[in-house]
PDB file of C-alpha atoms in Angstrom:
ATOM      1  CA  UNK A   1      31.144  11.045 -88.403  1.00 56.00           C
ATOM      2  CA  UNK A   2      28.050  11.739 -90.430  1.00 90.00           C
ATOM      3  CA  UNK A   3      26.661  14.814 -91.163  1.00 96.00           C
ATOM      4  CA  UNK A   4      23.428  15.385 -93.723  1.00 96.00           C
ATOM      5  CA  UNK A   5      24.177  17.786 -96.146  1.00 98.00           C
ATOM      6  CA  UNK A   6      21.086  19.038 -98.463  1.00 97.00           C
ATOM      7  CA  UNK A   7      21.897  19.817-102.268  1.00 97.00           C
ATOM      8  CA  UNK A   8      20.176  22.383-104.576  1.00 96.00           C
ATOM      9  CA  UNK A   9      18.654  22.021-107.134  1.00 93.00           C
ATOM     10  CA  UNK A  10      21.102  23.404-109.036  1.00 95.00           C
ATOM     11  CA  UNK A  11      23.753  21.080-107.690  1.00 97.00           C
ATOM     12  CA  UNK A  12      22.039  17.716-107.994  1.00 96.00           C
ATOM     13  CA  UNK A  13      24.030  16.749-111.642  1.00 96.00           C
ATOM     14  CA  UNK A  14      27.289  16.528-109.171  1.00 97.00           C
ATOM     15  CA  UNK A  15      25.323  13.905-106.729  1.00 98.00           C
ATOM     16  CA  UNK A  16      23.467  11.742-109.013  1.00 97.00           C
ATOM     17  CA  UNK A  17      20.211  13.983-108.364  1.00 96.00           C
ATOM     18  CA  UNK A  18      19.624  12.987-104.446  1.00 97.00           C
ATOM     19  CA  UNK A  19      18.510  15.683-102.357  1.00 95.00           C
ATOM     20  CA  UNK A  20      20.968  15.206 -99.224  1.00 96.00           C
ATOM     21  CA  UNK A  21      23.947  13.289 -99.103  1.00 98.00           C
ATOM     22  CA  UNK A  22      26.210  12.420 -96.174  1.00 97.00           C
ATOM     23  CA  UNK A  23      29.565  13.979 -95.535  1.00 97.00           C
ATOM     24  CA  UNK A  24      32.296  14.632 -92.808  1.00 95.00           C
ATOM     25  CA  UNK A  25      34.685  16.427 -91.079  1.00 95.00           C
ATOM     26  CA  UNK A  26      34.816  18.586 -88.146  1.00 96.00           C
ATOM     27  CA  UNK A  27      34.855  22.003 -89.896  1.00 97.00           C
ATOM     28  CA  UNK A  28      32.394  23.175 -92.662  1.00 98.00           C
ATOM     29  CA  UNK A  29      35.926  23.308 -95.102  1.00 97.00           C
ATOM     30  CA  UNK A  30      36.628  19.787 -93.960  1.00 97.00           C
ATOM     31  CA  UNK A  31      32.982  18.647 -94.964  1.00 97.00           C
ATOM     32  CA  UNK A  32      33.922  20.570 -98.672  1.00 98.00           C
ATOM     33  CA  UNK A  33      36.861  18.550 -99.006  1.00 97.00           C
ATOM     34  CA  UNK A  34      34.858  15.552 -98.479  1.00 97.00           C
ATOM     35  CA  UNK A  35      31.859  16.395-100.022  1.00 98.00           C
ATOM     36  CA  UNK A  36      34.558  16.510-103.083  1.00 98.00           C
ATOM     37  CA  UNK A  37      36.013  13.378-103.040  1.00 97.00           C
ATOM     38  CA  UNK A  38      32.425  11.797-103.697  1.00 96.00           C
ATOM     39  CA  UNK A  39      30.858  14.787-105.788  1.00 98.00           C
ATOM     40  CA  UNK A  40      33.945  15.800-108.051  1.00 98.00           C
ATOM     41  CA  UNK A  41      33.264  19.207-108.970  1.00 97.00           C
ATOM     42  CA  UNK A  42      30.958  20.548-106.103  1.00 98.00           C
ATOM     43  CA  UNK A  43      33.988  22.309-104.602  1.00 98.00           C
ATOM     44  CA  UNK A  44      33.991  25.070-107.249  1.00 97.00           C
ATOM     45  CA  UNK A  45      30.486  25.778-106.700  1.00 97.00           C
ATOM     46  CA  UNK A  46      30.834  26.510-103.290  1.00 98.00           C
ATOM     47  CA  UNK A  47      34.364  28.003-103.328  1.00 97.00           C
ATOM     48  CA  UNK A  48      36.207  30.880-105.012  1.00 95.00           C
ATOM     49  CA  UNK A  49      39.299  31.669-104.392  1.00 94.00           C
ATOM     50  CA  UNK A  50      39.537  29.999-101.007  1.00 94.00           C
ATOM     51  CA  UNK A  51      36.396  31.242 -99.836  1.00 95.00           C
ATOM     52  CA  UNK A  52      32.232  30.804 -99.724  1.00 96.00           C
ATOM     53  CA  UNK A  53      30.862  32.086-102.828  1.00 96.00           C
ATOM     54  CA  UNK A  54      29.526  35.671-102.212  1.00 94.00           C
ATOM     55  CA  UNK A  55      25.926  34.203-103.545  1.00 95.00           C
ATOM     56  CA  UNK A  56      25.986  30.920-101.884  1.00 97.00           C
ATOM     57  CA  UNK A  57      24.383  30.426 -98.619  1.00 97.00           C
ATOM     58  CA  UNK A  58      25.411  27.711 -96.329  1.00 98.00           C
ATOM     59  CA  UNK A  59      23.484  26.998 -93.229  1.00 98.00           C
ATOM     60  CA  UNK A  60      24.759  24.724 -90.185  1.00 98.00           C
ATOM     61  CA  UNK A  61      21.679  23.618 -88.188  1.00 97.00           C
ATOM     62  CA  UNK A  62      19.672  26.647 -89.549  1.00 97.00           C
ATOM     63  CA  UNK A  63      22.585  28.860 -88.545  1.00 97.00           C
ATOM     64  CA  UNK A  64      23.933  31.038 -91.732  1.00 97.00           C
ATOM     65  CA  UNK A  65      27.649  29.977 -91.085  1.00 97.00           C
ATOM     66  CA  UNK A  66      28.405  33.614 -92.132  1.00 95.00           C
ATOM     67  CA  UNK A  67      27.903  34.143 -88.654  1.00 95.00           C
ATOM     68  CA  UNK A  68      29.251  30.851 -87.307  1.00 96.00           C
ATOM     69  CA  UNK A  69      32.971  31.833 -88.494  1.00 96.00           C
ATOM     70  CA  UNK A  70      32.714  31.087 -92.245  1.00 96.00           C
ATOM     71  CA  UNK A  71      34.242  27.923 -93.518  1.00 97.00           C
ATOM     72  CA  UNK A  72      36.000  27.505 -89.970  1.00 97.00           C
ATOM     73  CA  UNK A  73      32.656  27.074 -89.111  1.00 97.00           C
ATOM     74  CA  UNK A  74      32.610  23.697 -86.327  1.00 96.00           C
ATOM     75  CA  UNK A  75      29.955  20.861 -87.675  1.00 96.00           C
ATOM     76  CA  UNK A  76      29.865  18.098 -85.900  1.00 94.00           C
ATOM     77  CA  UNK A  77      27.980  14.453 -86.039  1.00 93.00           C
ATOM     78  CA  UNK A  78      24.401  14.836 -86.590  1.00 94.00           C
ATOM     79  CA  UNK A  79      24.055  18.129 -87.844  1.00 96.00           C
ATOM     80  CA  UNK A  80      22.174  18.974 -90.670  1.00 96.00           C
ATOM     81  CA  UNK A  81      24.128  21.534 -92.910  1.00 98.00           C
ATOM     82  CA  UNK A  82      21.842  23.015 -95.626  1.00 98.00           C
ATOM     83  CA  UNK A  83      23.024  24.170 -98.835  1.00 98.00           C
ATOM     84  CA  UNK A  84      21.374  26.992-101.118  1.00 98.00           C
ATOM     85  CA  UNK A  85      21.918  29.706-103.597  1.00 97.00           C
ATOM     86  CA  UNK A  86      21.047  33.034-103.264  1.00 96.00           C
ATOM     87  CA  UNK A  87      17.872  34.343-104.903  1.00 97.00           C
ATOM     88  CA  UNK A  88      19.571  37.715-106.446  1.00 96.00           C
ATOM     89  CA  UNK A  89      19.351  39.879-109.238  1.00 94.00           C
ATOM     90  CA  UNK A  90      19.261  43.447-110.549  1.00 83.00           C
ATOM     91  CA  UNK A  91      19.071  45.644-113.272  1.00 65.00           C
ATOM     92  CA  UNK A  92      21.404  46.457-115.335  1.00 61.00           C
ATOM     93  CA  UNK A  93      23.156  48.434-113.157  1.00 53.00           C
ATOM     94  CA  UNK A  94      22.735  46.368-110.209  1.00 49.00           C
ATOM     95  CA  UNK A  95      26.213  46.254-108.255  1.00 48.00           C
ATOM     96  CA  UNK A  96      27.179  42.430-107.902  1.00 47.00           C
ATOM     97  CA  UNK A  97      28.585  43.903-104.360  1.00 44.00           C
ATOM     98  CA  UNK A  98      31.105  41.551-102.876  1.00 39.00           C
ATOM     99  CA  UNK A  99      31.091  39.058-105.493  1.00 36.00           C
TER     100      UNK A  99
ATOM    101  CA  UNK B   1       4.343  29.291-121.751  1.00 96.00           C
ATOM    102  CA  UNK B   2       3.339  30.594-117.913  1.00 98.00           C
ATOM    103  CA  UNK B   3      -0.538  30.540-116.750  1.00 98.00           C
ATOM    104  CA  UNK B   4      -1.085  32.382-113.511  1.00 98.00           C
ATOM    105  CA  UNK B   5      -4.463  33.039-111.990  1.00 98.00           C
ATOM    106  CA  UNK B   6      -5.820  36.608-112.148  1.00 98.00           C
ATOM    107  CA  UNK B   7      -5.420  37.119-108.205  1.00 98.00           C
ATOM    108  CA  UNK B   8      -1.780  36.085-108.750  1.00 98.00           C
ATOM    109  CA  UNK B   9      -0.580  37.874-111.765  1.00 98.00           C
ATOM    110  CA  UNK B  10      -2.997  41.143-110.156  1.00 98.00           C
ATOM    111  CA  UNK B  11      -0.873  40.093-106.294  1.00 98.00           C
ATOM    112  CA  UNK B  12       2.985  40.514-108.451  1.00 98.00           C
ATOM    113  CA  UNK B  13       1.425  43.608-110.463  1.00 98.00           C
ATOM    114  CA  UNK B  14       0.402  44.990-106.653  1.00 98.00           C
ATOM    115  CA  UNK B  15       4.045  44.169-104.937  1.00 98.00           C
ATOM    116  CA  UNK B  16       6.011  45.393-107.458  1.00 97.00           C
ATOM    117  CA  UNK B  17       3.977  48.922-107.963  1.00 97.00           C
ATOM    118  CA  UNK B  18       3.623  49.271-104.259  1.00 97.00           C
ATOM    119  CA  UNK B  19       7.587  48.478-103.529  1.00 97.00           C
ATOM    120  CA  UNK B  20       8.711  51.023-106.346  1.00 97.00           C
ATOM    121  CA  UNK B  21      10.830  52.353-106.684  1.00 96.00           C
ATOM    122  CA  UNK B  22      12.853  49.504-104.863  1.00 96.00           C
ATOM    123  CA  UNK B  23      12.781  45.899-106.529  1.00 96.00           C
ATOM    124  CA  UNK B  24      10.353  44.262-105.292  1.00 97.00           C
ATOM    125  CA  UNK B  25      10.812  40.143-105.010  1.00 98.00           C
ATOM    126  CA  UNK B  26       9.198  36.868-104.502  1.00 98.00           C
ATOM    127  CA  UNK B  27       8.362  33.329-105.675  1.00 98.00           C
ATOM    128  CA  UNK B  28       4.908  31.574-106.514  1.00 98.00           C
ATOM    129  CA  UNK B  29       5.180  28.188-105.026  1.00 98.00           C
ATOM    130  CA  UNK B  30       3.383  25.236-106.433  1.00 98.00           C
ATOM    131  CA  UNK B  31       3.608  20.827-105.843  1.00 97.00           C
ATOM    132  CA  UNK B  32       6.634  19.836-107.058  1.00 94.00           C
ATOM    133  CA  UNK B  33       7.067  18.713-110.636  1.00 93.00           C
ATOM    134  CA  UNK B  34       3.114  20.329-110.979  1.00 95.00           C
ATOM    135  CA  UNK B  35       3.787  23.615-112.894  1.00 96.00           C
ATOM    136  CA  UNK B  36       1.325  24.963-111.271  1.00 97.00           C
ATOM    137  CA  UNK B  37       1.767  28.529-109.386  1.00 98.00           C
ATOM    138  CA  UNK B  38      -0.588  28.187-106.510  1.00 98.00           C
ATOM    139  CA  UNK B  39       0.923  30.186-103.645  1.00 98.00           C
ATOM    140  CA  UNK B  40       2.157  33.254-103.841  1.00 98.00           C
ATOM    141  CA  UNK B  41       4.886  34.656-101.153  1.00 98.00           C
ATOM    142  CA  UNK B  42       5.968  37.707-101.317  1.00 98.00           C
ATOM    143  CA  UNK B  43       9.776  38.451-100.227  1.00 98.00           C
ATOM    144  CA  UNK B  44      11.691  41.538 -98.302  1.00 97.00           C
ATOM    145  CA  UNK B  45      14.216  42.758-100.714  1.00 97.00           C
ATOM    146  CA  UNK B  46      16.951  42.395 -98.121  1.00 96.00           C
ATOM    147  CA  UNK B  47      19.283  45.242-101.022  1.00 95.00           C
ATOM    148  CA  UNK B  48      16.614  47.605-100.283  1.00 95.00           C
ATOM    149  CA  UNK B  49      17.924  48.931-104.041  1.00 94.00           C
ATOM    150  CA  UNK B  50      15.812  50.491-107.021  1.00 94.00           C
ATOM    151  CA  UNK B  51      19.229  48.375-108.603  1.00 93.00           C
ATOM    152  CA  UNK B  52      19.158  44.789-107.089  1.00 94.00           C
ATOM    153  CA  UNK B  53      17.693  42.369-105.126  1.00 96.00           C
ATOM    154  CA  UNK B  54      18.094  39.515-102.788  1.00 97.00           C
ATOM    155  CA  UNK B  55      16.055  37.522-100.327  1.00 97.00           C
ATOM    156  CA  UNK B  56      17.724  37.754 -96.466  1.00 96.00           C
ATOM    157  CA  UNK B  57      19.596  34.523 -95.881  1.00 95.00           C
ATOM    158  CA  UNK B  58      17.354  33.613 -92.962  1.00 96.00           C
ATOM    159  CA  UNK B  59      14.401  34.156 -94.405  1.00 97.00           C
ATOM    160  CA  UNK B  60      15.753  32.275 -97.243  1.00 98.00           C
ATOM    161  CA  UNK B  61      16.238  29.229 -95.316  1.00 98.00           C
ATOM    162  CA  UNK B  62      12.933  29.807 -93.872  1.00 98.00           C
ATOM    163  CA  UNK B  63      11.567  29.752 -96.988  1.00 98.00           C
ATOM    164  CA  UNK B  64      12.945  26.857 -98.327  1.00 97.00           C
ATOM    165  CA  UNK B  65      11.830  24.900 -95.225  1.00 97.00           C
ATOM    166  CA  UNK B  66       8.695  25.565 -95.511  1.00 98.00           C
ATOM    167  CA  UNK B  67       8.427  24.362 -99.370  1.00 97.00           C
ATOM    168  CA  UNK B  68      10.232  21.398 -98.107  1.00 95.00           C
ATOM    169  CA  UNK B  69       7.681  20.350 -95.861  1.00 97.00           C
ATOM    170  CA  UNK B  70       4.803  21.562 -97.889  1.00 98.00           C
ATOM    171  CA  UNK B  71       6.515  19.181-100.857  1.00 96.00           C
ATOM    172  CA  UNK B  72       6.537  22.354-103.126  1.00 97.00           C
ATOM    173  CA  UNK B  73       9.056  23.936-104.905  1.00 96.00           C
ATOM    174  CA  UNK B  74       9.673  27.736-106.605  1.00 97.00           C
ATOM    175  CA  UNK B  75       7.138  27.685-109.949  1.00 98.00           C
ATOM    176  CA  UNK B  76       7.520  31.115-110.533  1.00 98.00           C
ATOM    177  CA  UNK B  77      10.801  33.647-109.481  1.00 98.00           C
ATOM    178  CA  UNK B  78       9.489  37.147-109.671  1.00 98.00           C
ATOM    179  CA  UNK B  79      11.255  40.423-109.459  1.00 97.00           C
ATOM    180  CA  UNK B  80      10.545  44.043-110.713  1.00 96.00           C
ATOM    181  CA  UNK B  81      12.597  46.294-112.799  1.00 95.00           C
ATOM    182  CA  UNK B  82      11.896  49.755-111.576  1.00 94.00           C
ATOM    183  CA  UNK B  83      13.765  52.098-114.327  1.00 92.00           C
ATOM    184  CA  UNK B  84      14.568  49.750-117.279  1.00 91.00           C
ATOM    185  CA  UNK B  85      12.937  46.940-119.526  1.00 92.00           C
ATOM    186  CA  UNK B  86      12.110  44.024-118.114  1.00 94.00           C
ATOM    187  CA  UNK B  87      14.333  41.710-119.622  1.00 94.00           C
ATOM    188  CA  UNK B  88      16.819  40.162-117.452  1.00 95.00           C
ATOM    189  CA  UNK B  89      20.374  41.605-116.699  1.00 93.00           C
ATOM    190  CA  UNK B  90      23.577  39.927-116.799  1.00 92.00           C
ATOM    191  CA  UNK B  91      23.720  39.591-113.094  1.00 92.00           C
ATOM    192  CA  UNK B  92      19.611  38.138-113.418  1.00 95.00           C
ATOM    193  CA  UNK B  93      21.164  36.082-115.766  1.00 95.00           C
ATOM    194  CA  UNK B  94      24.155  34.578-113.881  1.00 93.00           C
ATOM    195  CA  UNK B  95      22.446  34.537-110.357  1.00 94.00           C
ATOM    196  CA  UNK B  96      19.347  32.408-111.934  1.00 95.00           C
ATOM    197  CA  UNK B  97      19.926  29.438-110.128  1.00 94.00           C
ATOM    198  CA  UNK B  98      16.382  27.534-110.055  1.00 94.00           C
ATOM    199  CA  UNK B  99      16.770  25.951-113.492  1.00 92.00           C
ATOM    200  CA  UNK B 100      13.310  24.732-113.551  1.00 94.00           C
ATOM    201  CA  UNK B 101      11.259  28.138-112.783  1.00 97.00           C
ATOM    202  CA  UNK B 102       9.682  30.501-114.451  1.00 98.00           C
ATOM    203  CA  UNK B 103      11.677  33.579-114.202  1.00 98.00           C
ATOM    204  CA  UNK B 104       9.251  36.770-113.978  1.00 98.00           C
ATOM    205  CA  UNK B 105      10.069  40.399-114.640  1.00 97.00           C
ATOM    206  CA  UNK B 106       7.490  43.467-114.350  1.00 97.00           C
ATOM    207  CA  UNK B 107       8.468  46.665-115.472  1.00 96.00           C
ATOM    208  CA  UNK B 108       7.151  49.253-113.253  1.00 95.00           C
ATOM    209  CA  UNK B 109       9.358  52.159-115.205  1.00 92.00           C
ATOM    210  CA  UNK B 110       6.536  53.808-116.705  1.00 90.00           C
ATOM    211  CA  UNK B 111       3.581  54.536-114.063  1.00 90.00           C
ATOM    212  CA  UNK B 112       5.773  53.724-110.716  1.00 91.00           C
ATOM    213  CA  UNK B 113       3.614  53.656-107.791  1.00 89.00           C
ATOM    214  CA  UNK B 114       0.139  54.717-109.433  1.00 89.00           C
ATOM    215  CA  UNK B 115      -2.550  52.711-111.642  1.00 88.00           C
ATOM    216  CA  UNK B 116      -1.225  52.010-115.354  1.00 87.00           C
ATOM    217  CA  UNK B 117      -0.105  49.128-116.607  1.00 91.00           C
ATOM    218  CA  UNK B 118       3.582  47.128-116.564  1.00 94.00           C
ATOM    219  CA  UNK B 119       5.621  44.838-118.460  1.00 96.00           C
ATOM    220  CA  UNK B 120       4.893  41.688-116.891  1.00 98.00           C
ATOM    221  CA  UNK B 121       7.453  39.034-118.916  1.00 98.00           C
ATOM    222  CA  UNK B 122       8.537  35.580-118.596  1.00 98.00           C
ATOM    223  CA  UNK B 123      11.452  33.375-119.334  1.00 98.00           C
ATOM    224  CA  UNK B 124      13.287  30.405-118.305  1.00 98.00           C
ATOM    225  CA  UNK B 125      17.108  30.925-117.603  1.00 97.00           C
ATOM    226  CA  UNK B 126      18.941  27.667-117.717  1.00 94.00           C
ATOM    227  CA  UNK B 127      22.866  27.964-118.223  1.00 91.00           C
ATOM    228  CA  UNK B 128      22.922  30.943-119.025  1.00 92.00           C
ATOM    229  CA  UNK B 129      20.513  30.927-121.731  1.00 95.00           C
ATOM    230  CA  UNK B 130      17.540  33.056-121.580  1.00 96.00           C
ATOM    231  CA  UNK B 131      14.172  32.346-123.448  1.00 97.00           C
ATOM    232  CA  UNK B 132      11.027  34.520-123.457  1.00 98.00           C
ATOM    233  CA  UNK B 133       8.156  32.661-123.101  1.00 98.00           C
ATOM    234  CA  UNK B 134       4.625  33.619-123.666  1.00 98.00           C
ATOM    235  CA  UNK B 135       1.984  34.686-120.372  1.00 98.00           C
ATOM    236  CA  UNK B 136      -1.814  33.808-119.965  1.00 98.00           C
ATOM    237  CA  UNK B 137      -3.474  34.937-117.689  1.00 98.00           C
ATOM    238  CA  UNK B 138      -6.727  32.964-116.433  1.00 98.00           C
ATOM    239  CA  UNK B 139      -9.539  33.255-114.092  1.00 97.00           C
ATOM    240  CA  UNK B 140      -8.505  30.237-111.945  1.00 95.00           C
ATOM    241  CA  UNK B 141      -6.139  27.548-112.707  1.00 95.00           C
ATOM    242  CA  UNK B 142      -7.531  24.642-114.037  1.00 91.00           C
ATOM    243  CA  UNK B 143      -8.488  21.513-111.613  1.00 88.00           C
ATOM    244  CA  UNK B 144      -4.797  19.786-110.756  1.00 84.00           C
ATOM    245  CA  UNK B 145      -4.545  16.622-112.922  1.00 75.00           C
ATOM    246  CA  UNK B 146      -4.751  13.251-110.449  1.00 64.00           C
ATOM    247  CA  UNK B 147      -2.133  10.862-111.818  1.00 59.00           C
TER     248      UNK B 147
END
């Protein structure tokens, strides 16, 4: 089961600079897990402490899985799962709220 | 270094002084690999804070798309500082994740929403590191280079 993941900018070093690579597994932490075995590293990008990354987004067929149950979130073959990092900031007080 | 056009640098100046005392946001697209910030989109600051920003995660996406298919990417990253110098923070500094823009701050501290100028700064953040580079401003950008 294929699904086409697209990479960042940011996280191109961990796959060899493409701009979508192909994954599986039936639920968005599955696809991690895989998306780890070929991309060493990627994992802890996405992930902290078991979870999404307050200031990563992660969208399954243009779908911010936020709202699609989180990393339970169900992908199936076909989809198109899109990865990107917030664009965030603040002063120096800004609040990195959640985080 | 950073060249905008006038209408550009005088379209950031305008979003930022207009969206103050809340951080204003946005990105100057351009071709891919050009350097060249053609195209100028402004954002919603989805915090709604004088203290922090972010772009909503749908119109995010929706951004992205539409650079995607327009084979452009983020030249410029702009946001405002509304009370201090514009210099980025720590949390500018850890949540710069576009390694290859330009990352724009204008300081709108000292005349808020009225006429007067800002601190309109540059710098590229790339792991962590931050380096001020220098700004020009031009009339119009000069003709793209045809490889």
């Amino acid at each position: 089961m294929a699904v086409e993941v697209r990479i960042p900018t940011i996280l191109r070093p961990y796959t060899g600079d493409q701009k979508s690579v192909e994954a599986s597994g039936a639920s968005l932490s599955a696809l991690i897990d895989d998306l780890e075995e070929n991309h060493p590293g990627i994992k802890d990008r996405l992930l902290e402490n078991g979870d999404l990354r307050r200031f990563v987004n992660v969208y399954v067929n243009d779908e911010d899985v936020r709202f699609l149950g989180g990393l339970e979130a169900a992908v199936s073959d076909g989809d198109e799962v899109v990865v990107l990092p917030a664009v965030a900031g603040g002063g120096p007080d800004g609040l990195v709220r959640g985080a | 270094m950073l060249t905008l056009d006038r209408a550009t640098y005088d379209g950031i100046v305008a979003h930022a002084k207009r969206d103050h005392p809340v951080e204003a946001c946005g990105i100057v697209a351009g071709p891919e690999g050009s350097d060249r910030p053609e195209r100028l989109v402004e954002m919603v600051n989805s915090a709604g804070s004088p203290t922090f920003y972010e772009f909503d995660s749908t119109e995010l996406l929706a951004l992205y798309q539409d650079l995607w298919r327009r084979e452009e990417e983020p030249v410029v990253v702009y946001h405002s500082h509304t009370a201090t110098e514009a210099y980025p923070s720590r949390t500018d500094i850890g949540l710069a994740n576009e390694p290859g823009a330009h990352y724009v701050l204008v300081g709108t501290q000292e005349h808020g929403n009225i006429q007067g100028p800002v601190e309109f700064r540059s710098y590229r953040i790339v792991d962590g590191e931050v380096t001020e580079e220098e700004v020009t401003v031009v009339d119009a950008l000069p003709p793209a280079s045809t490889p």
